[in-house]
Amino acid sequence: MVDFSFSEEEEVFRQSLRDLLAEILAPRAREIDTERRIPDDVIRALADNGILCMTMKPEHGGSGASWVLGTIAIEEIARADPSVATAVFVLVENSWGKILDLYGRDDVAREVLSAAARGEGFVGINSTEPQSGSDVAGFTTRAVRDGDHWVINGEKAFISGIAEAQRLGGGYITVVKTRPEAGSRGITLFYVPIDAPGITVGFYEDMGRNGLSTGWMKLKDVRIPDEYRIGEVDQGFKLAMEGFNRARIFVSAGCLGSAEAMLEYTAEYARNRVVFNRPLAKFEGIQFPLVDAWTELEATKLMIYKAAWAMDQYDAGRATLWEAARWAAMAKLLAPERSVDAIKEFMKVAGAYGYTKDSPLEMAFRGVMSYFVGAEGGQNIMRLILARELVGKENLPYK
Amino acid sequence: MDVAALVKLALDVEGLRAEPGEAPRVDQAPTKVSEIDLNAVEEAVSIRERVGGSVTAFSVLNWGPLSRRMREAREAAKRVLAMGADRFVLVADEAAVGADTGFTAAALAAALRARGPFDLVLAGEGTEDSFGGLVPGRLAQELGWPYVPYADGVEVGGGGSVRVRRAVGDFEEVVEVDLPAVISVTQEINKPRIPTLMQILQAGKKPLEVLSLSDLGLPGPGAGRGVRVSSVVSPRVERRGVVIEAESPREAAERLVEELRRAGVI
């Protein structure tokens, strides 16, 4: 029989984390957005409470937390900081760090991930290129073997956390071509430290989730020891897809958490604001869109937790990655769009006030938009992934 | 030092719905660990950290229906265990649902005797749903131990006594009490720790024991209702919607005072 309840452990974790975040993060959300930086004490508190790298194995500095627990964490963090900056900091580490945790060399994973778990490093993903994002097989950044090292040349774009990695230390799971002529069968993953000689970086000015930097990276003759290779040579495509699928679930939870917080904010606003001698909430034109948004968000939540549960089934060997990937794609298809749509409705309810920076609505809107436009695979990529199953590979538009 | 902490699964008053003039829908409200009891748990755990020993949490399930409350009780127990308690003893029995403070204290005393001995019992000064504040005192009476209420500091020395600081009105009182004793604490005594993820995961391995009244040799249905609650009614709150218009803040304040006097509020 289907059981939709969270376990006692999951409920206690959610409540404890909510209590913690109400203290350390929620009061700082606007500051994080305007100062464009997650304060060090917030990162330290998340580390002290075992949230950073929580999904890693205990021997690599984590708690071996399930994907459902990780999803709860991201949802709650985005509720507290609806710009989703802090949630993205945590989710990138937890999803892409997991690839190093599972497939990297044990000593490298221990060193890199345990530092990140202590808040003394950042682990991110270095995948997108200036000309190619979702088309991973079309990447041009290349690694060539040179004895017991690899030499990497190329350029990566739209990388989360460059400034944070520079400040805290750490590096990137980097997706590169090792056999360019082989398409997706010639891709290998490497861990590339941010301070490796030959790396230059720059920054974009994003419209939202300002607390976490986004930048680009040029790699010129960057020498990486073979120990930093993750998985087998030329076998990186599957690992990259696994990372994307893991991240999609967390990203969806981030969008959801932000929108949920804004729903609560807007319902409270509608109860308190008085127009025409009655609370705004009394008007059906106000309450009906709020209820519709609530229902859409709850439906999205079910899909997200189904995807997280499916990823736990995969990790336990009871399901294939594709079974988890299907729900992850559906969750990612729903969450950013439903969240953006919901927050737009909330802004209409709050009227001119919702358009100001005195309200958190605009901050949430700008943040969630980052996943509406792309990241971890654009929305149409999710559709292609699902269409491949529904109507068959032979009907894919790019074949 | 072996310390017992009393933990009530109290109604979450924020989730309590009530129409004015009607009884609150108690069965529909969620429950959670009473906040001040978390202070008692925190103090118990910090005493164990300072001087060694053990912490056992005790709870009697007062709110029904049991089918639903057991799940909430297990969540509450997990949180308390994650905070650092070593084990949790839950008295859950349909006959104890709705029990008065006298019966609750008797059930707690029986459970403490069955799982003791203990040197010290700590409890919140009151629980956030009913705030009777009677259970710790009645438990002390059941056990025949001294009772110090409203502690905002507990100092454990080497001997068979503890020093307790109490804020009493405008002055502070320090008393020394021989052990074993029962002490109720205020929220000022400490700040309850928020358990980390690892502590929550490890809490699953700690023992949670569920006892019925018959396990404790206590009487069955019908017992424990020496005091019956006749009615609980949500007060009627009506807004009068008086708008004060004035030329200056001073004039507005004067008119406000006038309105409040007319309403008999001041």
XYZ file of C-alpha atoms in Angstrom:
665
model
C 0.000 0.000 0.000
C 1.227 3.519 -0.748
C 2.405 5.430 2.326
C 2.791 9.188 1.870
C 4.061 9.910 5.366
C 7.596 10.982 6.158
C 9.436 8.838 8.688
C 9.808 10.054 12.289
C 13.473 10.715 11.528
C 12.566 12.837 8.516
C 9.936 14.801 10.461
C 12.324 15.488 13.350
C 15.017 16.531 10.900
C 12.661 18.916 9.098
C 11.482 20.528 12.326
C 14.956 20.789 13.841
C 16.359 22.289 10.667
C 13.436 24.721 10.419
C 14.142 25.842 13.991
C 17.830 26.274 13.207
C 17.209 28.185 9.974
C 14.691 30.496 11.636
C 17.570 31.539 13.842
C 20.583 31.591 11.534
C 19.291 32.098 7.992
C 15.800 33.585 7.648
C 16.709 36.921 9.280
C 19.726 37.203 6.934
C 17.953 36.457 3.627
C 17.669 40.047 2.432
C 21.227 40.777 3.541
C 22.462 37.775 1.534
C 20.713 39.138 -1.551
C 21.915 42.721 -1.219
C 25.465 41.955 -0.014
C 25.768 39.226 -2.662
C 27.386 36.851 -0.210
C 26.375 34.061 2.165
C 27.943 35.072 5.502
C 30.704 32.791 6.785
C 28.859 32.234 10.070
C 25.833 30.889 8.162
C 28.068 28.448 6.265
C 29.741 27.450 9.547
C 26.387 26.861 11.267
C 25.225 24.680 8.372
C 28.490 22.741 8.620
C 28.233 22.361 12.410
C 24.756 20.934 12.044
C 25.815 18.400 9.437
C 23.962 19.925 6.491
C 26.876 20.545 4.130
C 27.719 17.339 2.246
C 25.131 15.469 4.335
C 24.572 12.930 1.559
C 28.250 11.906 1.467
C 29.471 8.746 3.170
C 30.519 9.245 6.811
C 34.127 8.323 5.903
C 34.131 11.278 3.485
C 32.791 13.731 6.050
C 29.037 13.306 5.472
C 26.245 11.549 7.302
C 25.210 9.139 4.558
C 21.843 10.916 4.494
C 19.185 9.682 2.092
C 18.062 11.698 -0.926
C 14.737 12.303 0.801
C 16.555 13.870 3.779
C 18.657 15.937 1.386
C 15.508 17.097 -0.398
C 13.940 18.112 2.915
C 17.081 20.114 3.704
C 17.028 21.984 0.394
C 13.289 22.699 0.647
C 13.706 24.085 4.153
C 16.781 26.166 3.288
C 14.914 27.738 0.358
C 11.961 28.481 2.645
C 14.323 30.405 4.915
C 16.264 32.107 2.110
C 13.753 32.353 -0.754
C 16.342 33.883 -3.082
C 17.516 30.215 -3.238
C 21.181 31.313 -3.053
C 21.899 29.333 0.126
C 19.907 26.349 -1.109
C 21.942 26.277 -4.323
C 25.228 26.471 -2.395
C 24.152 23.415 -0.384
C 22.535 21.468 -3.215
C 25.429 21.790 -5.660
C 27.788 20.302 -3.086
C 25.366 17.580 -2.057
C 24.536 16.456 -5.581
C 27.842 16.850 -7.444
C 29.948 16.005 -4.412
C 28.046 12.721 -4.426
C 29.631 11.846 -7.775
C 33.094 12.295 -6.255
C 31.898 10.430 -3.151
C 30.746 7.427 -5.188
C 33.174 7.290 -8.104
C 36.290 9.283 -7.115
C 39.432 7.910 -5.503
C 38.833 7.340 -1.823
C 41.693 9.542 -0.564
C 40.741 12.419 -2.885
C 37.060 12.157 -1.944
C 37.932 12.135 1.761
C 40.209 15.171 1.505
C 37.959 17.286 -0.721
C 34.544 16.375 0.683
C 35.416 16.410 4.365
C 36.806 19.955 3.929
C 33.585 20.985 2.180
C 31.519 19.332 4.918
C 33.358 21.501 7.467
C 32.573 24.605 5.408
C 36.267 24.932 4.551
C 35.839 24.345 0.844
C 33.284 24.387 -1.934
C 32.654 21.580 -4.409
C 30.810 22.530 -7.577
C 30.072 21.485 -11.129
C 31.970 22.717 -14.144
C 30.008 21.522 -17.145
C 28.411 24.177 -19.366
C 30.540 25.778 -22.070
C 30.012 29.120 -23.812
C 28.583 27.386 -26.890
C 27.135 24.305 -25.294
C 25.150 23.621 -22.140
C 22.692 20.785 -22.293
C 24.523 19.395 -25.335
C 27.177 17.745 -23.176
C 28.410 15.625 -26.094
C 29.191 18.846 -27.978
C 31.744 20.110 -25.432
C 35.151 21.210 -26.680
C 37.133 21.434 -23.419
C 39.687 18.692 -23.735
C 42.023 16.678 -21.527
C 45.095 14.968 -22.968
C 47.066 12.405 -21.008
C 50.675 13.265 -20.178
C 52.223 10.456 -18.133
C 50.513 10.304 -14.761
C 48.851 13.684 -15.370
C 46.211 15.129 -17.662
C 46.473 18.500 -19.366
C 43.179 20.360 -19.732
C 42.441 23.206 -22.157
C 39.147 24.913 -22.791
C 36.502 27.182 -21.334
C 33.550 26.642 -19.013
C 30.640 28.996 -18.394
C 27.782 29.670 -15.959
C 29.526 28.006 -13.039
C 27.957 28.395 -9.596
C 30.154 29.325 -6.651
C 33.378 30.557 -8.251
C 33.867 33.331 -5.682
C 32.952 30.937 -2.875
C 35.497 28.364 -4.068
C 38.122 31.104 -4.242
C 37.242 32.258 -0.721
C 36.842 28.871 0.964
C 39.023 26.676 -1.243
C 37.783 23.617 -3.083
C 37.175 22.951 -6.736
C 34.983 21.517 -9.444
C 33.769 18.261 -10.869
C 34.752 19.109 -14.434
C 33.270 17.497 -17.530
C 35.785 17.268 -20.399
C 36.356 15.458 -23.651
C 39.102 12.836 -23.645
C 38.153 11.337 -27.048
C 36.501 14.166 -28.987
C 35.548 12.067 -31.998
C 33.543 9.669 -29.818
C 30.822 12.133 -28.761
C 29.224 11.192 -25.454
C 31.412 8.068 -25.314
C 34.568 10.188 -25.089
C 33.828 12.160 -21.930
C 35.719 11.924 -18.621
C 35.179 13.658 -15.266
C 38.005 15.216 -13.252
C 38.183 17.032 -9.960
C 39.870 20.366 -10.727
C 40.986 22.508 -7.752
C 40.080 26.169 -8.137
C 43.696 27.195 -7.492
C 45.258 24.923 -10.129
C 47.825 26.883 -12.208
C 46.450 27.874 -15.611
C 42.946 28.750 -14.418
C 41.529 32.223 -14.903
C 38.014 33.155 -13.849
C 35.486 35.945 -14.312
C 31.946 36.684 -13.226
C 28.444 37.316 -14.557
C 26.034 39.656 -12.858
C 22.907 37.562 -12.326
C 19.420 38.987 -11.849
C 18.791 36.798 -8.812
C 20.048 34.281 -6.212
C 22.694 36.917 -5.698
C 24.274 35.386 -2.611
C 25.995 32.774 -4.727
C 28.336 33.913 -7.480
C 28.148 32.720 -11.071
C 31.230 32.855 -13.253
C 33.275 31.456 -16.079
C 36.577 29.631 -16.131
C 39.306 29.444 -18.755
C 41.651 26.467 -18.470
C 45.027 26.795 -20.178
C 47.386 23.840 -19.874
C 45.954 22.973 -16.454
C 47.791 19.866 -15.184
C 45.705 17.510 -13.078
C 47.066 14.283 -11.549
C 45.379 11.080 -12.659
C 44.248 10.552 -9.042
C 41.766 13.374 -9.627
C 40.029 11.449 -12.399
C 36.498 10.393 -11.421
C 35.449 7.050 -12.872
C 36.908 5.398 -15.927
C 38.423 7.235 -18.881
C 35.780 8.020 -21.548
C 32.995 6.817 -19.243
C 32.123 10.182 -17.733
C 28.891 10.858 -19.619
C 26.862 8.442 -17.491
C 28.344 9.865 -14.313
C 27.544 13.406 -15.450
C 23.956 12.369 -16.189
C 23.715 10.827 -12.745
C 24.900 14.096 -11.223
C 22.344 16.073 -13.218
C 19.558 13.730 -12.178
C 20.545 13.998 -8.532
C 20.786 17.778 -8.754
C 17.428 18.123 -10.556
C 15.591 16.747 -7.553
C 17.297 19.179 -5.184
C 16.847 22.110 -7.568
C 13.140 21.336 -7.721
C 12.990 21.295 -3.931
C 14.707 24.693 -3.872
C 12.090 26.211 -6.191
C 9.309 24.615 -4.159
C 10.642 25.795 -0.791
C 10.910 29.378 -2.014
C 7.367 29.329 -3.420
C 5.969 27.705 -0.265
C 7.471 30.440 1.889
C 5.972 33.049 -0.427
C 2.555 31.359 -0.231
C 2.627 31.662 3.553
C 3.810 35.252 3.312
C 1.078 36.178 0.825
C -1.729 34.428 2.717
C -0.699 36.343 5.840
C -0.552 39.578 3.842
C -4.045 38.943 2.450
C -5.428 38.268 5.930
C -3.994 41.476 7.335
C -4.454 44.012 4.574
C -7.829 45.721 4.734
C -9.456 47.165 1.610
C -13.046 48.311 1.220
C -13.446 47.668 4.979
C -12.633 43.989 4.775
C -9.510 41.847 4.673
C -8.076 41.329 1.218
C -8.391 37.581 1.843
C -12.204 37.896 1.834
C -12.224 38.502 -1.909
C -12.653 35.398 -4.034
C -10.488 37.018 -6.708
C -7.682 36.882 -4.147
C -8.322 33.601 -2.324
C -9.005 31.445 -5.384
C -5.633 32.063 -7.115
C -3.898 31.459 -3.773
C -5.670 28.137 -3.350
C -4.912 27.164 -6.942
C -1.224 27.925 -6.373
C -1.241 25.956 -3.126
C -2.709 22.938 -4.903
C -0.189 23.166 -7.747
C 2.684 23.403 -5.272
C 1.447 20.417 -3.276
C 1.181 18.363 -6.471
C 4.715 19.417 -7.359
C 5.871 18.449 -3.887
C 4.501 14.937 -4.334
C 6.414 14.587 -7.586
C 9.637 15.900 -6.045
C 9.507 13.491 -3.114
C 8.625 10.633 -5.415
C 11.784 11.465 -7.369
C 13.831 11.643 -4.145
C 12.400 8.317 -3.009
C 13.225 6.823 -6.413
C 16.828 8.054 -6.096
C 17.043 6.324 -2.723
C 15.729 3.166 -4.382
C 18.506 3.493 -6.975
C 21.120 4.007 -4.259
C 19.830 0.906 -2.487
C 20.108 -1.120 -5.705
C 16.351 -1.561 -6.003
C 15.842 0.600 -9.098
C 17.737 1.716 -12.176
C 19.048 5.250 -12.545
C 16.599 5.741 -15.404
C 13.658 5.000 -13.116
C 14.851 7.761 -10.803
C 15.745 10.014 -13.751
C 12.199 9.896 -15.114
C 10.728 11.310 -11.897
C 13.619 13.757 -11.553
C 12.873 15.121 -15.041
C 9.154 15.400 -14.263
C 9.897 17.147 -10.973
C 12.259 19.589 -12.687
C 9.673 20.163 -15.420
C 7.045 21.054 -12.844
C 8.847 22.817 -10.011
C 10.416 25.917 -11.619
C 7.340 26.618 -13.771
C 4.796 26.097 -11.011
C 6.897 28.108 -8.586
C 7.371 31.036 -10.943
C 3.668 30.996 -11.843
C 2.732 30.901 -8.163
C 5.034 33.746 -7.171
C 3.674 35.874 -10.038
C 0.183 35.374 -8.597
C 1.454 36.253 -5.133
C 2.955 39.467 -6.466
C -0.414 40.402 -7.940
C -2.063 39.815 -4.555
C 0.490 42.031 -2.819
C 0.119 44.642 -5.557
C 2.620 47.484 -5.682
C 4.048 46.369 -2.348
C 4.982 43.003 -3.866
C 6.991 44.867 -6.489
C 9.161 46.546 -3.854
C 12.192 45.256 -2.011
C 10.284 45.672 1.255
C 8.600 42.407 0.324
C 10.508 39.138 -0.236
C 8.396 38.284 -3.286
C 10.615 39.944 -5.866
C 13.710 38.261 -4.366
C 12.058 34.841 -4.577
C 10.875 35.555 -8.119
C 14.361 36.526 -9.295
C 15.877 33.476 -7.629
C 13.467 30.845 -8.897
C 13.683 32.299 -12.407
C 17.239 30.938 -12.600
C 15.781 27.422 -12.832
C 12.907 28.512 -15.028
C 15.357 29.585 -17.722
C 17.709 26.653 -17.376
C 20.353 25.139 -15.081
C 20.628 21.392 -14.519
C 19.051 21.050 -17.967
C 16.563 23.501 -19.441
C 12.850 22.828 -19.349
C 12.738 21.570 -22.938
C 15.577 19.178 -22.150
C 13.311 17.667 -19.484
C 10.647 17.282 -22.160
C 13.109 15.597 -24.516
C 14.212 13.179 -21.804
C 10.618 12.198 -21.158
C 9.643 12.134 -24.847
C 12.463 9.688 -25.471
C 10.632 7.231 -23.254
C 7.088 8.073 -24.269
C 7.372 8.101 -28.067
C 10.693 6.351 -28.513
C 14.257 7.386 -29.335
C 13.518 7.123 -33.055
C 11.146 10.077 -32.760
C 13.555 12.456 -31.059
C 13.609 15.729 -33.009
C 17.410 15.929 -33.188
C 17.975 12.400 -34.534
C 24.148 11.464 38.228
C 21.061 9.697 36.879
C 18.572 12.319 35.816
C 14.967 11.924 34.682
C 13.371 14.596 32.497
C 9.595 14.879 32.220
C 8.340 15.548 28.717
C 4.746 16.300 27.832
C 3.342 15.866 24.384
C 1.360 19.111 24.502
C -1.183 20.440 22.048
C 0.464 22.743 19.557
C -1.582 25.823 20.366
C -0.712 27.386 17.027
C -2.531 24.526 15.344
C -5.567 24.748 17.619
C -8.670 25.879 15.750
C -11.696 27.225 17.565
C -14.799 29.170 16.654
C -15.629 31.917 19.159
C -17.918 30.589 21.868
C -17.185 26.983 20.950
C -14.792 24.347 22.265
C -11.433 24.164 20.518
C -11.081 21.161 18.217
C -8.588 19.359 20.392
C -8.673 16.098 18.462
C -7.683 17.875 15.263
C -4.779 19.864 16.692
C -1.276 18.459 16.342
C 0.888 17.854 19.386
C 4.563 18.526 20.018
C 7.003 18.511 22.909
C 6.087 21.331 25.263
C 8.750 24.025 24.792
C 9.643 24.380 28.476
C 10.119 20.640 28.773
C 12.852 21.001 26.162
C 14.590 23.301 28.670
C 14.337 20.496 31.234
C 15.833 18.009 28.763
C 18.614 20.449 27.890
C 19.466 20.930 31.568
C 19.447 17.176 32.172
C 21.754 16.528 29.222
C 24.128 19.322 30.206
C 24.294 17.973 33.798
C 25.216 14.547 32.410
C 27.841 16.168 30.190
C 29.314 17.928 33.239
C 29.271 15.156 35.840
C 28.453 11.941 33.965
C 25.534 9.579 34.533
C 22.449 9.129 32.408
C 19.340 10.934 31.169
C 16.001 9.180 30.849
C 12.975 11.030 29.517
C 9.510 10.088 30.758
C 6.191 10.970 29.189
C 2.567 10.094 29.806
C 0.378 10.427 26.743
C -2.555 12.619 27.782
C -4.111 13.471 24.459
C -6.000 11.075 22.220
C -6.788 9.457 19.952
C -3.921 7.120 20.665
C -3.903 5.777 17.106
C -2.824 9.187 15.901
C -0.877 10.434 18.909
C 1.491 7.472 19.040
C 3.131 8.607 15.846
C 3.507 12.145 17.185
C 4.852 10.721 20.450
C 7.480 8.713 18.615
C 8.553 11.857 16.749
C 8.735 13.755 20.035
C 10.769 10.959 21.586
C 13.159 10.995 18.654
C 13.739 14.711 19.051
C 14.437 14.350 22.777
C 16.764 11.389 22.151
C 18.526 13.389 19.420
C 19.080 16.187 21.943
C 21.062 13.718 24.023
C 18.701 11.749 26.286
C 19.858 8.144 26.594
C 16.436 6.519 26.581
C 12.766 7.424 26.455
C 9.991 5.814 28.468
C 6.489 6.471 27.140
C 3.390 5.579 29.113
C 0.656 5.165 26.516
C -2.717 3.762 27.403
C -6.262 4.692 26.375
C -7.111 4.884 30.089
C -4.540 7.637 30.608
C -6.007 9.859 27.882
C -7.566 12.892 29.526
C -6.116 11.959 32.912
C -5.861 14.731 35.486
C -2.568 15.913 36.947
C -2.882 13.643 39.967
C -3.144 10.523 37.857
C -0.402 11.702 35.496
C 1.901 12.214 38.494
C 1.030 8.746 39.834
C 1.761 7.155 36.467
C 5.066 9.018 36.225
C 5.995 7.983 39.765
C 5.274 4.338 38.935
C 7.363 4.543 35.755
C 10.233 6.266 37.602
C 10.206 3.571 40.296
C 10.120 0.849 37.664
C 13.062 2.248 35.672
C 15.013 3.986 38.444
C 16.663 4.750 40.712
C 17.150 8.407 39.810
C 18.944 11.191 41.658
C 17.061 14.077 40.145
C 13.853 14.755 38.222
C 13.672 17.864 36.013
C 10.484 19.207 34.433
C 9.257 22.369 32.758
C 7.458 24.780 35.090
C 4.288 24.224 33.090
C 3.248 22.852 29.738
C 2.274 25.194 26.970
C -1.221 23.795 26.391
C -2.819 23.771 29.838
C -0.035 25.334 31.938
C -1.337 23.860 35.191
C 2.189 23.544 36.544
C 1.020 20.903 38.991
C 2.588 17.651 37.800
C 6.154 18.188 39.100
C 4.904 19.055 42.599
C 2.443 16.180 42.709
C 5.147 13.808 41.468
C 7.429 14.969 44.303
C 4.595 14.244 46.719
C 4.078 10.761 45.220
C 7.779 10.026 45.556
C 8.148 11.716 48.935
C 10.990 13.867 47.581
C 11.638 17.602 48.081
C 10.425 19.921 45.323
C 11.913 23.193 44.116
C 9.850 25.022 41.506
C 10.813 27.713 38.954
C 14.578 27.150 38.767
C 16.609 29.285 36.399
C 19.917 27.701 37.422
C 20.953 24.291 38.749
C 24.445 23.772 40.144
C 25.518 20.210 40.744
C 28.215 19.844 43.386
C 30.009 16.781 44.610
C 27.779 15.810 47.526
C 24.258 14.596 47.811
C 22.656 17.954 47.129
C 22.259 20.572 44.379
C 22.093 24.364 44.533
C 19.130 25.870 42.746
C 18.708 29.496 41.712
C 15.203 30.883 41.492
C 14.076 34.288 40.295
C 11.344 35.241 42.723
C 9.743 38.565 41.915
C 12.349 41.275 42.323
C 14.974 39.138 43.992
C 16.944 36.004 43.386
C 16.862 33.091 45.780
C 19.445 30.316 46.015
C 18.392 27.148 47.791
C 20.225 23.927 48.442
C 18.178 20.771 48.179
C 19.068 17.220 49.170
C 18.866 14.563 46.513
C 16.810 12.896 45.279
C 14.623 15.847 44.396
C 12.218 17.185 41.819
C 12.981 20.568 40.237
C 10.872 22.493 37.756
C 12.702 24.868 35.433
C 11.814 28.069 33.603
C 12.659 28.947 30.018
C 15.363 31.292 31.295
C 17.528 28.425 32.542
C 19.091 27.627 29.154
C 18.609 27.506 25.418
C 17.640 24.029 24.234
C 20.069 22.691 21.667
C 18.875 21.963 18.149
C 20.025 18.438 17.285
C 22.377 17.999 14.355
C 21.614 15.637 11.494
C 24.042 13.016 12.850
C 22.427 13.180 16.307
C 18.994 12.696 14.705
C 20.229 9.708 12.720
C 21.838 8.183 15.823
C 18.711 8.728 17.917
C 17.073 5.883 16.005
C 19.413 3.471 17.773
C 18.460 4.616 21.288
C 15.794 2.747 23.241
C 12.191 3.913 23.245
C 10.114 1.868 25.657
C 6.308 1.974 25.600
C 4.531 0.980 28.815
C 0.834 0.456 29.474
C -0.832 1.166 32.797
C -1.037 -2.547 33.510
C 2.746 -2.782 32.959
C 3.028 -0.304 35.815
C 0.441 -2.077 37.976
C -1.895 0.904 37.829
C -5.704 0.695 37.713
C -7.447 0.519 34.377
C -10.196 2.522 32.651
C -12.089 4.994 34.728
C -9.108 5.826 36.878
C -7.423 9.178 36.865
C -10.311 11.534 36.435
C -10.520 13.057 39.887
C -10.765 16.443 38.256
C -13.075 16.652 35.254
C -12.943 19.507 32.782
C -16.506 20.754 32.453
C -16.018 22.995 29.456
C -13.365 24.747 27.420
C -14.656 27.625 25.341
C -12.839 29.960 23.037
C -13.524 33.580 24.050
C -15.588 35.754 21.764
C -13.460 38.522 20.273
C -15.249 41.257 18.413
C -13.691 44.170 16.635
C -15.399 47.498 17.071
C -13.680 49.058 14.128
C -13.237 52.509 15.709
C -11.182 54.797 13.497
C -9.579 57.754 15.247
C -9.011 60.778 13.079
C -7.006 63.697 14.395
C -4.875 66.616 13.269
C -1.842 65.699 15.382
C -0.364 62.657 17.141
C -1.117 64.322 20.487
C -4.761 64.782 19.649
C -4.933 61.192 18.338
C -3.429 59.864 21.572
C -5.909 61.846 23.662
C -8.862 60.551 21.673
C -7.516 57.003 21.894
C -7.306 57.267 25.689
C -10.849 58.641 25.732
C -12.078 55.690 23.618
C -10.299 53.176 25.810
C -11.855 54.740 28.942
C -15.285 54.666 27.355
C -14.802 50.962 26.527
C -13.820 50.315 30.161
C -10.408 48.974 29.171
C -8.472 51.504 31.263
